[in-house]
Structure formats: C-alpha cells, structure tokens
Short mmCIF file of C-alpha atoms and ligand atoms in Angstrom, two decimals:
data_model
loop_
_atom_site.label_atom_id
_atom_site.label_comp_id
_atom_site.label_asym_id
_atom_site.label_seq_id
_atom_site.Cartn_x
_atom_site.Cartn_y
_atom_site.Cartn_z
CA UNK N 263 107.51 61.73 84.76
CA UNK N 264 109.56 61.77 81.41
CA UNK N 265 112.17 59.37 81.77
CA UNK N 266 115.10 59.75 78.97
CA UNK N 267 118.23 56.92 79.25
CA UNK N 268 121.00 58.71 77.46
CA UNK N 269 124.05 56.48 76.68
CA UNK N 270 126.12 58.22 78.96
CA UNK N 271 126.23 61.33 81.51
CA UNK N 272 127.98 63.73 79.14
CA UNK N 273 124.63 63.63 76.89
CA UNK N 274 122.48 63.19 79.87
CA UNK N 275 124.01 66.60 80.83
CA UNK N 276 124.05 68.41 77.35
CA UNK N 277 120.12 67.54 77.45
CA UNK N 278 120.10 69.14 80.39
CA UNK N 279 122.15 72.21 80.26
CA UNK N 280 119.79 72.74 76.27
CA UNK N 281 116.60 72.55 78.31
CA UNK N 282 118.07 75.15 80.81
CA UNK N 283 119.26 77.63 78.63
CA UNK N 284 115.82 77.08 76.43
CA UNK N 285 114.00 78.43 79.55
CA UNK N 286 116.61 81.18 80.13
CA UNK N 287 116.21 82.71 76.54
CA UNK N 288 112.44 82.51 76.41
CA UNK N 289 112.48 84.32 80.54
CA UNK N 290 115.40 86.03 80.87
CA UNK N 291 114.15 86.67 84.48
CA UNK N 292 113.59 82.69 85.64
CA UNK N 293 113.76 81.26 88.74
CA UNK N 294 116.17 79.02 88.81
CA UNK N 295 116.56 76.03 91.93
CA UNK N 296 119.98 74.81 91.78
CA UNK N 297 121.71 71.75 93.07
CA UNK N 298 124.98 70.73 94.39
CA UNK N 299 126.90 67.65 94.68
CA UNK N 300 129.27 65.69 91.29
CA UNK N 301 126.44 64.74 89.60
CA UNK N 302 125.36 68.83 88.01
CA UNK N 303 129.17 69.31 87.55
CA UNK N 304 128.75 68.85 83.50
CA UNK N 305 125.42 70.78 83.28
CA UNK N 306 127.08 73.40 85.03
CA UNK N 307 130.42 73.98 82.31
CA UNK N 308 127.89 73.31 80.11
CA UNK N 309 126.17 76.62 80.98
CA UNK N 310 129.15 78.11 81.45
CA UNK N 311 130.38 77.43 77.92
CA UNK N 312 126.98 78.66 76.18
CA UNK N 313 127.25 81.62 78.61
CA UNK N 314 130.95 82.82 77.02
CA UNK N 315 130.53 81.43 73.57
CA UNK N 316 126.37 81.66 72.85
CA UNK N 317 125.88 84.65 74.96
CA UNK N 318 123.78 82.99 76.95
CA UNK N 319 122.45 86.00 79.43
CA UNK N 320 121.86 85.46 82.82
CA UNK N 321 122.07 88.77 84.41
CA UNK N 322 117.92 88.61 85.25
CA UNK N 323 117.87 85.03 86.36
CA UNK N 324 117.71 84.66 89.99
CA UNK N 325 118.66 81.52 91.56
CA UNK N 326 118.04 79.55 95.06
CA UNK N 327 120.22 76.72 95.67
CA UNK N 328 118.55 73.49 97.26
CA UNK N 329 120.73 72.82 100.47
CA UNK N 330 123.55 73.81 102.83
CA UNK N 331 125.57 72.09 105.36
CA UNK N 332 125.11 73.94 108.95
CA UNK N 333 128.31 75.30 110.80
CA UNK N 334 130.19 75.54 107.42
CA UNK N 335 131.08 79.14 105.87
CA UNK N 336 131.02 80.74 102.93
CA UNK N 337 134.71 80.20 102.71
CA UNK N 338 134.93 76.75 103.87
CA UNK N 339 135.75 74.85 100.73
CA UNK N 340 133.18 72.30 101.13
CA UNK N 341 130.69 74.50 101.86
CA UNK N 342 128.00 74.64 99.27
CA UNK N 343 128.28 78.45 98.80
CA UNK N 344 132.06 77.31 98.01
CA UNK N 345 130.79 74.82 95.77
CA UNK N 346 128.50 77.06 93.77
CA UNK N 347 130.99 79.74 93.72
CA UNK N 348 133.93 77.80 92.07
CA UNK N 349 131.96 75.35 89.79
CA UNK N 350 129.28 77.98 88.33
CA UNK N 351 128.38 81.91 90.05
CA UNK N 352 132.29 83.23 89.27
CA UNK N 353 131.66 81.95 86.05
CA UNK N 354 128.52 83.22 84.28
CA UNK N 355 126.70 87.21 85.03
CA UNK N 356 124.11 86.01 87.87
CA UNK N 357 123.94 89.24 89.35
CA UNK N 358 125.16 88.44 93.44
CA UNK N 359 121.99 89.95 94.94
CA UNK N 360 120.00 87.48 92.63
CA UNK N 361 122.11 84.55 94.36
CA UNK N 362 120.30 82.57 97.32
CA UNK N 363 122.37 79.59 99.32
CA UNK N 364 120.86 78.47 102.22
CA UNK N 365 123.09 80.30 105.19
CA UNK N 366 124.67 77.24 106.99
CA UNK N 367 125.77 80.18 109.88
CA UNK N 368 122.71 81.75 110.70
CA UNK N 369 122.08 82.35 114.04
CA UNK N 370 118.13 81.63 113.94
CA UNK N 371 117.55 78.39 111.42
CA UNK N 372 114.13 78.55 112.00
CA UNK N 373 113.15 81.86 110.90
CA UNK N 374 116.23 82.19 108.21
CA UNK N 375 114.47 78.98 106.80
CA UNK N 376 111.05 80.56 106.73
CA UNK N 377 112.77 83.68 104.99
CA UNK N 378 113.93 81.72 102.26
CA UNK N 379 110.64 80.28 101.75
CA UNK N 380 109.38 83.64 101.47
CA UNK N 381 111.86 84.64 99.34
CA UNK N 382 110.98 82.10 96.79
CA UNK N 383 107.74 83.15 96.99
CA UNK N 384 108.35 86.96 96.06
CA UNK N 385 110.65 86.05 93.26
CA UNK N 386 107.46 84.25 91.91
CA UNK N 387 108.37 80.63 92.54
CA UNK N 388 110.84 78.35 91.06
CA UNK N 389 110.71 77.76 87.16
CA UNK N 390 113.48 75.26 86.94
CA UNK N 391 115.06 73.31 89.51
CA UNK N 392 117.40 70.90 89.11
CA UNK N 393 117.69 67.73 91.52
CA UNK N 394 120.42 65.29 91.49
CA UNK N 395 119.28 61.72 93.82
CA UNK N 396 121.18 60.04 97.22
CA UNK N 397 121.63 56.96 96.98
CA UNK N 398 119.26 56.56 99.61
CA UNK N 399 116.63 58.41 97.81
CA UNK N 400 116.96 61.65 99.07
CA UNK N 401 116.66 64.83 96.95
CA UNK N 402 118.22 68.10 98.48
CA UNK N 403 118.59 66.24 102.02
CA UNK N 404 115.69 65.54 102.33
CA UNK N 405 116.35 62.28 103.73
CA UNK N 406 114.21 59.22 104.05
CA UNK N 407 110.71 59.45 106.38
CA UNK N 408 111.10 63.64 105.16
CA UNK N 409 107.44 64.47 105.40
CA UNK N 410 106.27 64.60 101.22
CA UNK N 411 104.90 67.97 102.70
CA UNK N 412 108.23 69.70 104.04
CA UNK N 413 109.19 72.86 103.59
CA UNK N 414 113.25 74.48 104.28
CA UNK N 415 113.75 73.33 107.59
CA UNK N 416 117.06 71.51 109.40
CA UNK N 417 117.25 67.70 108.91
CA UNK N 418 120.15 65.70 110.22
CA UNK N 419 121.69 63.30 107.19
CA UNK N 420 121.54 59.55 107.46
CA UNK N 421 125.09 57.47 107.91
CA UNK N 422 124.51 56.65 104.05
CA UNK N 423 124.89 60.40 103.12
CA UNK N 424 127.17 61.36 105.59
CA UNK N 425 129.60 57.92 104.01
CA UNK N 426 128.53 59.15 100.22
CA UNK N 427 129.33 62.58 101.06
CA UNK N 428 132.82 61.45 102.48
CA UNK N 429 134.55 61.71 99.44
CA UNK N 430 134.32 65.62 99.53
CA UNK N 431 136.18 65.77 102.58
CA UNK N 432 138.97 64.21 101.98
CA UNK N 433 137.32 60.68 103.12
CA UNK N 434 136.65 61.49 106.64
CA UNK N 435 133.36 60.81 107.58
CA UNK N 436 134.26 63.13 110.53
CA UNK N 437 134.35 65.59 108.61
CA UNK N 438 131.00 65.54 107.29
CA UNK N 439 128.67 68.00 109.08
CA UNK N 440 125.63 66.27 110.28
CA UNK N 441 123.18 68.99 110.19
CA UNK N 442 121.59 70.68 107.23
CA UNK N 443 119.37 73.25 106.20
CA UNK N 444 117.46 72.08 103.19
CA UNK N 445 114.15 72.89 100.78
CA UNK N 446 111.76 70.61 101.68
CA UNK N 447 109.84 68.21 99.37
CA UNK N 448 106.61 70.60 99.23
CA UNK N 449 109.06 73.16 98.71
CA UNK N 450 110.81 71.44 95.77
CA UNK N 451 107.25 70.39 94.37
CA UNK N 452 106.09 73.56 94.21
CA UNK N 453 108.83 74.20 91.21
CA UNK N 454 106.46 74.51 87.58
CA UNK N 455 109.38 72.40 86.37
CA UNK N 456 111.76 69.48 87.87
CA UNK N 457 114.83 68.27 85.47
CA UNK N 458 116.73 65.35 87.65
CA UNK N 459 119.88 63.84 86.77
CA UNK N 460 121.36 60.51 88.12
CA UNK N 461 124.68 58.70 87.09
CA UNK N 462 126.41 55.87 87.71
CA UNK N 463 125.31 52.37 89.31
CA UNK N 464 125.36 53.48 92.36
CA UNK N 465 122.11 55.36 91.72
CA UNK N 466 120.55 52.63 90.05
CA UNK N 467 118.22 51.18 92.85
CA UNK N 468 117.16 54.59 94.31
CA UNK N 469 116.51 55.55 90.70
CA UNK N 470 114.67 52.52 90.10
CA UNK N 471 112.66 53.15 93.83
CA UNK N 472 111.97 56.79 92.43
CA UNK N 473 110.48 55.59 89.03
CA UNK N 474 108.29 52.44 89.52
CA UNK N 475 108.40 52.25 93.59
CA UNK N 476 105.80 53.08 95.47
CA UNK N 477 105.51 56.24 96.55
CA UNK N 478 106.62 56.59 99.94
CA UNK N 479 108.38 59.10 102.05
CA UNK N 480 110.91 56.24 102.85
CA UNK N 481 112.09 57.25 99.13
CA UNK N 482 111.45 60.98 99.23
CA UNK N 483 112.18 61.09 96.16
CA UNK N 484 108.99 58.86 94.20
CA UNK N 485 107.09 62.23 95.83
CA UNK N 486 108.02 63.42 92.08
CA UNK N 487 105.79 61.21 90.81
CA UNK N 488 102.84 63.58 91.65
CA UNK N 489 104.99 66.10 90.30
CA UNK N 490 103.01 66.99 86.80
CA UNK N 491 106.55 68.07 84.79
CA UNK N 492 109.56 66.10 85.91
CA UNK N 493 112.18 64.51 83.77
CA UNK N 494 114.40 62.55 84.23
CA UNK N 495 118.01 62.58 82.49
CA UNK N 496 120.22 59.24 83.57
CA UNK N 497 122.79 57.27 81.88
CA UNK N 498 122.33 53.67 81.29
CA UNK N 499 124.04 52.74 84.57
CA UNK N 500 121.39 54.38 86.82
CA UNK N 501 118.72 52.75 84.77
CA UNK N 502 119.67 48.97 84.88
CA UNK N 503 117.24 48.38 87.90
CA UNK N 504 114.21 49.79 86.08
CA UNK N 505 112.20 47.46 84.54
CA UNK N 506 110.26 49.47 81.64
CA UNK N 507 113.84 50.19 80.06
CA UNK N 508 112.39 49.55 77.29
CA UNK N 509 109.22 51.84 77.72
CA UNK N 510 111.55 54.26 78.11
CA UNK N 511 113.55 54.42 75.32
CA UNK N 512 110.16 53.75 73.11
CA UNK N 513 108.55 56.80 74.22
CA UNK N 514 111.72 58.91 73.64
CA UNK N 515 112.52 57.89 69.80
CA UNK N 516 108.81 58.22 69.00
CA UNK N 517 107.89 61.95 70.72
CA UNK N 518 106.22 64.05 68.62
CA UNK N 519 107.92 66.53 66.82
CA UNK N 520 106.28 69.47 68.92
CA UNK N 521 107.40 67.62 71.95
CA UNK N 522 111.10 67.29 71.18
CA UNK N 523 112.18 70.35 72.36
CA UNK N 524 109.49 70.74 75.47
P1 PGA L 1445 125.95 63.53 94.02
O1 PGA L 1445 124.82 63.81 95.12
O2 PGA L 1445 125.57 64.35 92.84
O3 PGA L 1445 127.22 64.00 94.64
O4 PGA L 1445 125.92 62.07 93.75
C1 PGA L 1445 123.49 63.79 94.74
C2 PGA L 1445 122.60 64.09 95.92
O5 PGA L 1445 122.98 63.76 97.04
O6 PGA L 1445 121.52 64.65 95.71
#
C-alpha cells in the first residue's frame, strides 16, 4: 500500500484525477470502478476539466460504479445514479451503454447482482477503481464483519452510515435507505489497481485501522492490505492517527524517478 499525505484534499484529488487520466490515455478502453459519496467530488471536476480543456477522451472507457441504495430511482436525487449523473456522466463522453450503477429497483437482487459480476468480468475486469472510506471502515458498503471474500450482494448499513449518510438527505436519518446493493470486497480486490481517497478528521481512525490495523473484516477496509497496488491519497487530517507519518512522507520525497509517475 502506497500511502501519500498531501497537505490538503484539493492536491490529494489533483493526484488523483493525474493518475486517472494517465491510465485513460495509455487504454482508452479502461475499466473504470467508480465511487460515490463528498469525498470523489474534486477528482470528479477534475476529470471533467481535463475532459473539456485537455481533451481528455473517454468515449471507450466503460465504467461500474461501486454501490446503490435499494428502493431509490434513477430520478430520486439521492440516488447514486442521480449522483453520478449530475457530478460526472452529463459531463464528460462516457458513452451511456458503457455506464453500470448498481439498479437499486430491480426486481431480483440476487441474480441482478450476479449479472453485474458477470458484467465486470466480460468487460475484462476493473483497471481502476476508486474507493473513498466510512468512517466505520467500510469501502462501497461493505460494512464491518463483510466477508474479505464478498462479492455484489445486498448488505444492510450500520447506524454509523446510515447517521454519516444523513447529511445527504436533508439530515433525516429516516430518510436514509437501509438496504444496499454493493461490490463486495473480493469483488473490489479483484481491481489490477485501487486509488483511495480519505479527508477530513473524521476519517482519521478508520484510516489509521486501514493502514497499520490488523487486518480484520471488522475494518473491511485493511482487506487492501493484501491488495498488491493500492494507494492511498489523504490530507493531513485523515492521517493524524497513523503512526509512521513520517514513513510516509519519507518514502514519497525519495521515489525514484521511474516511480513518480506509476
Ligand atoms: P464520503 O463517503 O465520501 O461521503 O465521506 C465515503 C464512503 O462512505 O465510502
């Protein structure tokens, strides 16, 4: 796990949104696993910007967002599909047959959820996904005791999402569905390449769980830490409960120059 502390989340972000459109000009057609939630909001105008002033292309890149609350629609403004929609799709040329959001209406979750693992599958598997962290851990929703092994299933979101996730509903916890359909953590591990980004100090202890915890599914997310090519973008809020800050930044200002840009 590559773990860069950026001084805040704008340049968190812009390292980010560089390493995405890196992979989109070297394979025009990548996979790409994409996340919800405030924490991709920069990457996202980021892409959009190189996209209508660098020409970034991404009318071959296919994409398969992480997560979808159930018994929301398309049109519901908090839905995901919403969420994608308005903060990234309307903006940049992703072709809408090359767009996959979990479907939070389907009538059969089981076998829509075992479609979209196939579907991953024929486009050839995820290049690139990007992950943003609960502050319980979770990545997608997968939430804590996820089996490390899941794959796109239902889960049902812990009172610590459902309170975080408030905030997007106009505060009403109510509000908040409490079913899901989400990639699991085998399905998320399966992507050749993680980027994760995690602001704020709210994040700091799940960050710090992810990092140099154990690895345990009661932080799904430290399952990333068998992941061979993670890394991990956060400002230095989210990093003030590791302990090897100092590691950290080390490692960065010394890279070798072939690995700056990898
Ligand atoms: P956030 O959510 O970006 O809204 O903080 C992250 C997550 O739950 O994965």
């Amino acid at each position: 796990m590559e773990v860069v502390i950026t001084k805040d989340s704008l340049s968190a972000s812009a390292k980010a949104a560089d390493l995405v459109a890196k992979a989109v000009r070297s394979k025009p057609d990548s996979v790409l696993g994409l996340a919800t939630g405030g924490t991709p909001l920069e990457l996202y105008k980021r892409l959009i910007n190189m996209h209508k002033n660098e020409g970034l292309d991404f009318s071959k890149v296919k994409t398969f967002n992480l997560d979808e609350y159930i018994g929301l629609k398309p049109e519901d403004r908090q839905s995901y599909n919403y969420f994608m929609r308005e903060n990234f799709f309307s903006h940049v040329n992703i072709p809408d047959e090359n767009i996959n959001i979990p479907d939070g209406m389907t009538a059969n979750i089981p076998s829509f959820c075992k479609e979209y693992e196939e579907k991953i599958k024929r486009a050839g598997g995820i290049d690139l996904q990007i992950l943003g962290i609960g502050s319980d851990g979770h990545i997608g929703f997968n939430e804590p005791t996820s089996s490390l092994a899941s794959r796109t299933r239902i889960k049902t979101l812990t009172q610590k999402t459902v309170c975080d996730n408030a905030r997007f509903f106009g505060g009403d916890k109510s509000l908040v569905p409490l079913h899901v359909i989400t990639m699991g953590i085998g399905t998320i591990m399966d992507a050749k390449t993680i980027v994760l980004l995690a602001f704020g100090k709210n994040k700091a202890e799940a960050v710090a769980k992810m990092i140099e915890g154990p690895i345990t599914s009661m932080v799904p997310a430290s399952a990333l830490q068998f992941h061979p090519r993670t890394k991990v973008f956060i400002d230095r809020d989210a990093s003030e409960k590791l302990v090897n800050t100092s590691y950290y930044d080390w490692v960065f200002e010394r890279k070798p120059e072939w690995q700056k840009d990898i």
